[in-house]
Every structure is written in C-alpha cells, then in structure tokens.
Short mmCIF file of N, CA and C in Angstrom, two decimals:
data_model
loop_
_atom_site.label_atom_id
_atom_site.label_comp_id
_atom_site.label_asym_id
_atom_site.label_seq_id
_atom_site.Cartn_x
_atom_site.Cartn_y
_atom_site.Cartn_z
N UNK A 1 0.75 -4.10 -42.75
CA UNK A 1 1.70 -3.05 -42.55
C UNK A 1 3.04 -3.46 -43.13
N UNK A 2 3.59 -2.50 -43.67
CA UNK A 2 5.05 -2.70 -44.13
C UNK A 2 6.09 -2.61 -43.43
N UNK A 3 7.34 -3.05 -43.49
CA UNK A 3 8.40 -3.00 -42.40
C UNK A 3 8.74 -1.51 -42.54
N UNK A 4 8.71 -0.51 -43.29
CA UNK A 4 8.80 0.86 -43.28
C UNK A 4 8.14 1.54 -42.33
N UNK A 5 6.50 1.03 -41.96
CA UNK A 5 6.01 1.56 -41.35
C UNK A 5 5.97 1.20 -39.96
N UNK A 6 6.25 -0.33 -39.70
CA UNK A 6 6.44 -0.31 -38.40
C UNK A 6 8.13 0.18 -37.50
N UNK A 7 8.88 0.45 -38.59
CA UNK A 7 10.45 1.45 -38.20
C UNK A 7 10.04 2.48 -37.94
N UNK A 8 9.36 3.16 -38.75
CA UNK A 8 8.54 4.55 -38.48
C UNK A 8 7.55 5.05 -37.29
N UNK A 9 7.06 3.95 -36.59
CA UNK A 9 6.05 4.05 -35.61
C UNK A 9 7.53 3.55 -34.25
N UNK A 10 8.37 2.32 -34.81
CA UNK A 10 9.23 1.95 -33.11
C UNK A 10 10.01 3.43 -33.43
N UNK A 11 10.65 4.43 -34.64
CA UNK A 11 11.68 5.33 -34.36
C UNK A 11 10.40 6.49 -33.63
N UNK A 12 8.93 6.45 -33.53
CA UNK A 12 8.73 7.55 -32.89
C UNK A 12 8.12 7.10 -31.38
N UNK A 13 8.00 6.29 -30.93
CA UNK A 13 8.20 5.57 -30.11
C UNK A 13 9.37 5.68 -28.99
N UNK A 14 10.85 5.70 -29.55
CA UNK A 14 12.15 5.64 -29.40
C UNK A 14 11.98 7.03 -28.66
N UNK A 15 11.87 8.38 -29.97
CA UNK A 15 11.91 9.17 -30.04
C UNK A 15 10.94 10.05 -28.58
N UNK A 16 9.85 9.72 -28.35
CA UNK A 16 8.97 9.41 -27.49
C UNK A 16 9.56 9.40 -26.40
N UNK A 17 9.92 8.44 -25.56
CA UNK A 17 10.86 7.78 -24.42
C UNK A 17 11.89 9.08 -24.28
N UNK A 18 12.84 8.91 -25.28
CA UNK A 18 14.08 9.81 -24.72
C UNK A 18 13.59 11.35 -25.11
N UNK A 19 12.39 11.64 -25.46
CA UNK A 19 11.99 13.53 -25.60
C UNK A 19 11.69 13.65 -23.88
N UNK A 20 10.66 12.52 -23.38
CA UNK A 20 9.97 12.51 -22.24
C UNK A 20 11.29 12.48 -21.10
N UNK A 21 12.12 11.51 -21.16
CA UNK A 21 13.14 11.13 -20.45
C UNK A 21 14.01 12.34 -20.20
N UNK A 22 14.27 13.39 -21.24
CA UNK A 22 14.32 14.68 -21.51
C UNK A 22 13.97 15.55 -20.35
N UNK A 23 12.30 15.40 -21.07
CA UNK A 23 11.86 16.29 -20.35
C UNK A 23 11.72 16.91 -18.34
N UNK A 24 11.83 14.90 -18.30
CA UNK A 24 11.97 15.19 -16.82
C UNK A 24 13.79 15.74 -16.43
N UNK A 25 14.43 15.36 -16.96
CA UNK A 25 15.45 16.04 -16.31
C UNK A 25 15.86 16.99 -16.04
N UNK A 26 15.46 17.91 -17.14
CA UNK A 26 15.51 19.11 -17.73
C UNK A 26 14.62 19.87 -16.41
N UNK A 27 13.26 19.43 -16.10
CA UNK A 27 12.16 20.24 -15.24
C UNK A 27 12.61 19.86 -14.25
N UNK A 28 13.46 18.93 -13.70
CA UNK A 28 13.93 18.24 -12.17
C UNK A 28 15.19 19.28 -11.92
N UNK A 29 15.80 20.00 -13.33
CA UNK A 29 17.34 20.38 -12.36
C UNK A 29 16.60 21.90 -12.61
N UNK A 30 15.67 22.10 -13.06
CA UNK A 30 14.90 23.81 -12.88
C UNK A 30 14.66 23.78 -11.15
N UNK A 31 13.42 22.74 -11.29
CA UNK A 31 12.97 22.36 -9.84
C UNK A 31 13.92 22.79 -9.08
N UNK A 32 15.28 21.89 -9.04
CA UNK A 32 16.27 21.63 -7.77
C UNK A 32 17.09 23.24 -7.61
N UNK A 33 17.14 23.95 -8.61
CA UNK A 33 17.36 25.36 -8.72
C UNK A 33 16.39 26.03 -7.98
N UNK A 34 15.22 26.13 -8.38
CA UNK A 34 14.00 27.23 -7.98
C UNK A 34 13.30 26.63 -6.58
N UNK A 35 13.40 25.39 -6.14
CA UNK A 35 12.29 25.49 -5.24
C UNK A 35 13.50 25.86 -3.76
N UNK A 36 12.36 26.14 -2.90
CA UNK A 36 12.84 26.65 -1.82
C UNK A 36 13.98 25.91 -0.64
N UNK A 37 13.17 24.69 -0.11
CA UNK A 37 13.82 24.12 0.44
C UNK A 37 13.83 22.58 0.44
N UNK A 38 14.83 21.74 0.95
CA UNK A 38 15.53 20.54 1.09
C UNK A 38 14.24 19.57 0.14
N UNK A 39 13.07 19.75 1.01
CA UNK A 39 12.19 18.37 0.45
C UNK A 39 11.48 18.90 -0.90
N UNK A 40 11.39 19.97 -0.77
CA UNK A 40 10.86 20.07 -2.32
C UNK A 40 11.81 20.05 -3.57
N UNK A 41 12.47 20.37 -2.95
CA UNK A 41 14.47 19.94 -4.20
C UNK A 41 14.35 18.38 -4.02
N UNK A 42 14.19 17.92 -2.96
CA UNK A 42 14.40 16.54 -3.15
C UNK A 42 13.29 15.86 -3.65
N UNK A 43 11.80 16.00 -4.30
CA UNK A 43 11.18 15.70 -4.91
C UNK A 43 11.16 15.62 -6.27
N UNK A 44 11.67 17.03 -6.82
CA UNK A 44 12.40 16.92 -7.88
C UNK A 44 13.45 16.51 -8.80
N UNK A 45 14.52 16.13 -7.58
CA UNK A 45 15.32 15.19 -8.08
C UNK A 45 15.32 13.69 -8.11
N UNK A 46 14.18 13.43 -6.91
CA UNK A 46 13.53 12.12 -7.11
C UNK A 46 12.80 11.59 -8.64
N UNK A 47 12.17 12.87 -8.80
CA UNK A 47 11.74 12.72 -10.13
C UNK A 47 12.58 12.23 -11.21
N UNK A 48 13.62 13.15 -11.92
CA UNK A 48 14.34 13.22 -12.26
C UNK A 48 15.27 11.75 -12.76
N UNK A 49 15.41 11.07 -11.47
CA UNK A 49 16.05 10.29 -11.72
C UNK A 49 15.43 9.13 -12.12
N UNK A 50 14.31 8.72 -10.94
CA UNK A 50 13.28 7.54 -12.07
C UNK A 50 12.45 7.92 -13.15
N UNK A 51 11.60 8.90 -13.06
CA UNK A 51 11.54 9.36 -14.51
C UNK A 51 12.28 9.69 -16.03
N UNK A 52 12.98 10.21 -15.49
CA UNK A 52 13.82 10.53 -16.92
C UNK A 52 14.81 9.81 -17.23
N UNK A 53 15.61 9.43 -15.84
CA UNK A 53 16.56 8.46 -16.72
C UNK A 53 16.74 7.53 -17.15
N UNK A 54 14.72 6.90 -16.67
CA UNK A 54 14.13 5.50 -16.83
C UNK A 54 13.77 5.53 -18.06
N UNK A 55 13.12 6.64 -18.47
CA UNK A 55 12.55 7.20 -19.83
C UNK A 55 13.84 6.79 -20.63
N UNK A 56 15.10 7.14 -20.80
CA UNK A 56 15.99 7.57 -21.87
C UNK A 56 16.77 5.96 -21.58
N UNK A 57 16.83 5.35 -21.00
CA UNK A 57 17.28 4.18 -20.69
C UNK A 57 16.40 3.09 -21.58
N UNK A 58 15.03 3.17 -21.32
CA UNK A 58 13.98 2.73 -21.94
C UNK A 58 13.92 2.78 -23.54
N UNK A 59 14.34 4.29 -23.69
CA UNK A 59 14.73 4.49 -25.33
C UNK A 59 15.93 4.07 -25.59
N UNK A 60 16.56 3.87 -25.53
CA UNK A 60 18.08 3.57 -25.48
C UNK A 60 17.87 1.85 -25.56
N UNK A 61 17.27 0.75 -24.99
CA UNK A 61 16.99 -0.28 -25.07
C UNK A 61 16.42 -0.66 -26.06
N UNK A 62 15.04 -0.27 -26.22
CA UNK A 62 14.26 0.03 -27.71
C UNK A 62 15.30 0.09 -28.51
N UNK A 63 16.17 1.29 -28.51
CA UNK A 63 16.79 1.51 -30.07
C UNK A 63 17.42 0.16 -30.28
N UNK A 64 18.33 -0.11 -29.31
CA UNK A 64 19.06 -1.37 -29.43
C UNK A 64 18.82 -2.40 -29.92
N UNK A 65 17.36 -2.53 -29.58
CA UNK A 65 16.68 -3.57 -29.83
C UNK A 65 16.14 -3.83 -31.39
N UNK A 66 15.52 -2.56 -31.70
CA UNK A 66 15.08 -2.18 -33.05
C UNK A 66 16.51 -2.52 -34.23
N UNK A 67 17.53 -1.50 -34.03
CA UNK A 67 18.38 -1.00 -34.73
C UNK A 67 19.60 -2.39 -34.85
N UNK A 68 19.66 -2.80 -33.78
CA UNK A 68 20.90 -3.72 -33.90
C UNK A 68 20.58 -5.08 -33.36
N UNK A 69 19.52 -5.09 -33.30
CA UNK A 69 18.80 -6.81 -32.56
C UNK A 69 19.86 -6.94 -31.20
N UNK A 70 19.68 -6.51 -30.42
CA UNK A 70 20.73 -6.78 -29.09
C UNK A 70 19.65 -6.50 -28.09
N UNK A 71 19.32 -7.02 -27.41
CA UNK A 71 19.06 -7.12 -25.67
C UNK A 71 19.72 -6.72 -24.73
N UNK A 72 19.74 -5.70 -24.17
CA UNK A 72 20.73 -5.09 -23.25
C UNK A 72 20.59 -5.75 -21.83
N UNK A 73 21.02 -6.78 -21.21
CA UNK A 73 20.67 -6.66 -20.06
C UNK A 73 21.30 -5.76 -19.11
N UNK A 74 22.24 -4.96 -19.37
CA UNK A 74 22.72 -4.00 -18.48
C UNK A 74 21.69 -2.72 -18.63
N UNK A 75 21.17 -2.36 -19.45
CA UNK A 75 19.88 -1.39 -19.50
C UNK A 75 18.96 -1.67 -18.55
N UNK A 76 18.32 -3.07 -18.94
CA UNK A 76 17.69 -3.69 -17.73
C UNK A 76 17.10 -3.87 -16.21
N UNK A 77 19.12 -3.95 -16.24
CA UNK A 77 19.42 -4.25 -14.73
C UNK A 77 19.28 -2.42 -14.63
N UNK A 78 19.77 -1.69 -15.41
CA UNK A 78 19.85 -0.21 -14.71
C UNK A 78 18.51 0.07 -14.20
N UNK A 79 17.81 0.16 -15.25
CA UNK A 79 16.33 0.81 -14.86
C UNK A 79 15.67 -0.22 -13.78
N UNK A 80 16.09 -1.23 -13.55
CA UNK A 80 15.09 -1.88 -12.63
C UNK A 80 15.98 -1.05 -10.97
N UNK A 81 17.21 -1.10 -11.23
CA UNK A 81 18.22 -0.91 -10.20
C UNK A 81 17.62 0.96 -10.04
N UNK A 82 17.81 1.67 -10.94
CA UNK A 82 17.21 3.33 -10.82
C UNK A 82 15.44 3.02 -9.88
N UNK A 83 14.73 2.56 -10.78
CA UNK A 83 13.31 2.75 -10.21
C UNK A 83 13.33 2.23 -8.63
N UNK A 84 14.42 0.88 -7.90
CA UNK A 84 14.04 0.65 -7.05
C UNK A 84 14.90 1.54 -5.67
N UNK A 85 15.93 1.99 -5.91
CA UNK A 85 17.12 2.68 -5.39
C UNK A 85 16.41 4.50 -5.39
N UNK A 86 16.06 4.89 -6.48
CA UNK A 86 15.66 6.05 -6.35
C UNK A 86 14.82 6.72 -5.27
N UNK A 87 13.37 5.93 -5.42
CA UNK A 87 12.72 6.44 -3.96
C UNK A 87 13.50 6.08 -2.64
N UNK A 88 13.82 4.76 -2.68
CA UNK A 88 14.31 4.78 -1.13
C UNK A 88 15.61 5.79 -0.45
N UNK A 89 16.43 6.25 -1.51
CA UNK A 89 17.60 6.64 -1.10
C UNK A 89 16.94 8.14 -1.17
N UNK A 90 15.57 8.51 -1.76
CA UNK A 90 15.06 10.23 -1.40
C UNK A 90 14.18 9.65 -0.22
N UNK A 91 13.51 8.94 0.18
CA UNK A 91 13.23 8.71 1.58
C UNK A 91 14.03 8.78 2.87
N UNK A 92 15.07 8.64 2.71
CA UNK A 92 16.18 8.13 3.51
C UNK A 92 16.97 9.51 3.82
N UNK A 93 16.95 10.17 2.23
CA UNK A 93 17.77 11.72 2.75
C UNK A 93 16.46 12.91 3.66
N UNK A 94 15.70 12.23 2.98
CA UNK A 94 14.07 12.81 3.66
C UNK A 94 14.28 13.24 4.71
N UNK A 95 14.62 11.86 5.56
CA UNK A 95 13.81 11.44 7.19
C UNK A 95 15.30 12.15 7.52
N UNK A 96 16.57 11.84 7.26
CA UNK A 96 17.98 12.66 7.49
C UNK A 96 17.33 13.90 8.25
N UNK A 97 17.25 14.67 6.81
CA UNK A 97 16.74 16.03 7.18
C UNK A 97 15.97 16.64 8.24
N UNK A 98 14.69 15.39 7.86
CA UNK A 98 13.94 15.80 9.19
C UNK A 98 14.66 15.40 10.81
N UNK A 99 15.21 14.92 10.62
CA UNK A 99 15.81 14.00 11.63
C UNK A 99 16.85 15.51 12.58
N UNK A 100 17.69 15.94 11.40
CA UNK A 100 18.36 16.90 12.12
C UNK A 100 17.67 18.43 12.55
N UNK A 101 16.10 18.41 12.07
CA UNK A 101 15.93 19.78 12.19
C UNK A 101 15.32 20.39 11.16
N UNK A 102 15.49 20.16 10.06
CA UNK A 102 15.10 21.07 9.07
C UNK A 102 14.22 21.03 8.82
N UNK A 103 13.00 22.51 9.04
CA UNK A 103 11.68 22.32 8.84
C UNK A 103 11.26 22.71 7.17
N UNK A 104 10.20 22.31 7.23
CA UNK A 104 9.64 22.56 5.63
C UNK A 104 8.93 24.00 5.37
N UNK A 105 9.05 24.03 4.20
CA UNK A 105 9.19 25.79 3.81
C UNK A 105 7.68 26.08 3.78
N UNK A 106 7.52 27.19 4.62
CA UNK A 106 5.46 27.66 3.53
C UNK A 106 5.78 29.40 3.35
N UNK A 107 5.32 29.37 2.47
CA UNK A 107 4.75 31.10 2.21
C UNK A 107 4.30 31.83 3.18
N UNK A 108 3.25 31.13 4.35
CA UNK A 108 2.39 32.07 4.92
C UNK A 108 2.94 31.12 6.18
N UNK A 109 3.93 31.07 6.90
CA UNK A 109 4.45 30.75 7.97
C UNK A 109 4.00 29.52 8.53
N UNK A 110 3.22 28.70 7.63
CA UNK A 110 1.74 27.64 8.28
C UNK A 110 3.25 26.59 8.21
N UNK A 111 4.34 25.69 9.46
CA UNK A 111 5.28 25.14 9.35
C UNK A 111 4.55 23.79 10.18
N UNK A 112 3.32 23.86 10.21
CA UNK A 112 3.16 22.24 10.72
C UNK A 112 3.84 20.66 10.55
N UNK A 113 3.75 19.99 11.15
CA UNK A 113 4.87 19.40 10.49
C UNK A 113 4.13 17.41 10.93
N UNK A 114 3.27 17.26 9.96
CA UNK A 114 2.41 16.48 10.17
C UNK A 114 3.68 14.76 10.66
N UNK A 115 4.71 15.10 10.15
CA UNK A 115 5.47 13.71 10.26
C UNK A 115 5.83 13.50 11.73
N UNK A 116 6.22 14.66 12.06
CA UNK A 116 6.71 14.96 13.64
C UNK A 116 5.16 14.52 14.33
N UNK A 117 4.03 14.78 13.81
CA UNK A 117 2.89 14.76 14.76
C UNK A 117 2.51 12.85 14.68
N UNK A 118 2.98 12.38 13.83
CA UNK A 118 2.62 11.06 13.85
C UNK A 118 3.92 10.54 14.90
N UNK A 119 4.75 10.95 15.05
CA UNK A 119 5.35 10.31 16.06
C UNK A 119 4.75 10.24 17.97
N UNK A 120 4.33 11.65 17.58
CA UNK A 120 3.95 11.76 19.08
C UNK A 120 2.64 11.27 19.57
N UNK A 121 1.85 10.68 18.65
CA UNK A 121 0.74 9.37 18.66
C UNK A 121 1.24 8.09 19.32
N UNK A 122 2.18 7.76 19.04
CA UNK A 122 2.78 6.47 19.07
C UNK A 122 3.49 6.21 20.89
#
C-alpha cells in the first residue's frame, strides 16, 4: 500500500467518527425535544453525550494524530472523563426524579413503576 492510500482510508476513518459523533447529537437534541417525559429526554441526552461527543473527540484525536503527529492527552483524558461521568451523572438525575415523584410517561395509562416495586421487596 502507498502512503496515499493509507491517508485516504485514516481521512475516511476520521471522517467516519465525527459523521457518527454527528449523528448522535443531532438525534439526542431531536430526542430531548420530542420525547415526552424526564427519563426518556434523559436517555437521549445520555446518549448524546457519550456517544457523540466520544465519536467527534475520537475523530478529532485521529486527525491529530494523522495530520500533525501529536498525541492529545487532553482528548484522552476527555473521552475517558465523558464515557465515565456521563452514565453516572444520568443515573443520578434518574433516581432525583424518581425520588421526588415523577412518574414515567405511557400512552395507554399502563404507569407501573417497576423501580418503586423493587424497593418494596427489600
């Protein structure tokens, strides 16, 4: 392989990462618009943030790496710091929610609320 072609395969690669990285953000702030209530907005923005901004972070490192020989360790530290911070801090607004009351949304009134029922096991 020629060095042409392996620039050509890391720029779609690159390209790859930050379309995807894209894509989730883009479908996470529709989500956080359209869905109904608290936990399903907050799924989507869970998404959102380790997905996509892990995605475009990811490309963004790559390029760096490709384009200017540099190692980012602040890229790094982000995405390791996003992937591990993200779920817990949508867990955390989760249980909030549930905590004060707010039940989860259904179409056909079915509001069971399986989290509340594991407590009263215990």
């Amino acid at each position: 392989m020629t060095g042409t072609t392996i620039e050509f395969i890391m720029q779609i690669i690159i390209i790859l990462f930050l379309v995807l990285g894209t894509f989730f953000v883009l479908s996470a702030s529709i989500g956080v618009i359209r869905f109904p209530d608290v936990y399903t907005r907050l799924h989507a923005s869970t998404k959102a943030a380790t997905l996509g901004i892990s995605g475009i972070m990811i490309g963004a490192f790559i390029f760096l790496y490709v384009e200017h020989e540099i190692v980012s360790g602040k890229l790094i530290l982000g995405i390791i710091f996003i992937l591990l911070t993200a779920p817990v801090s949508a867990h955390m607004i989760g249980r909030a929610a549930h905590t004060t009351g707010i039940k989860p949304w259904s179409h056909d009134g079915n509001t069971r609320d399986a989290y509340a029922d594991s407590f009263k096991d215990e």
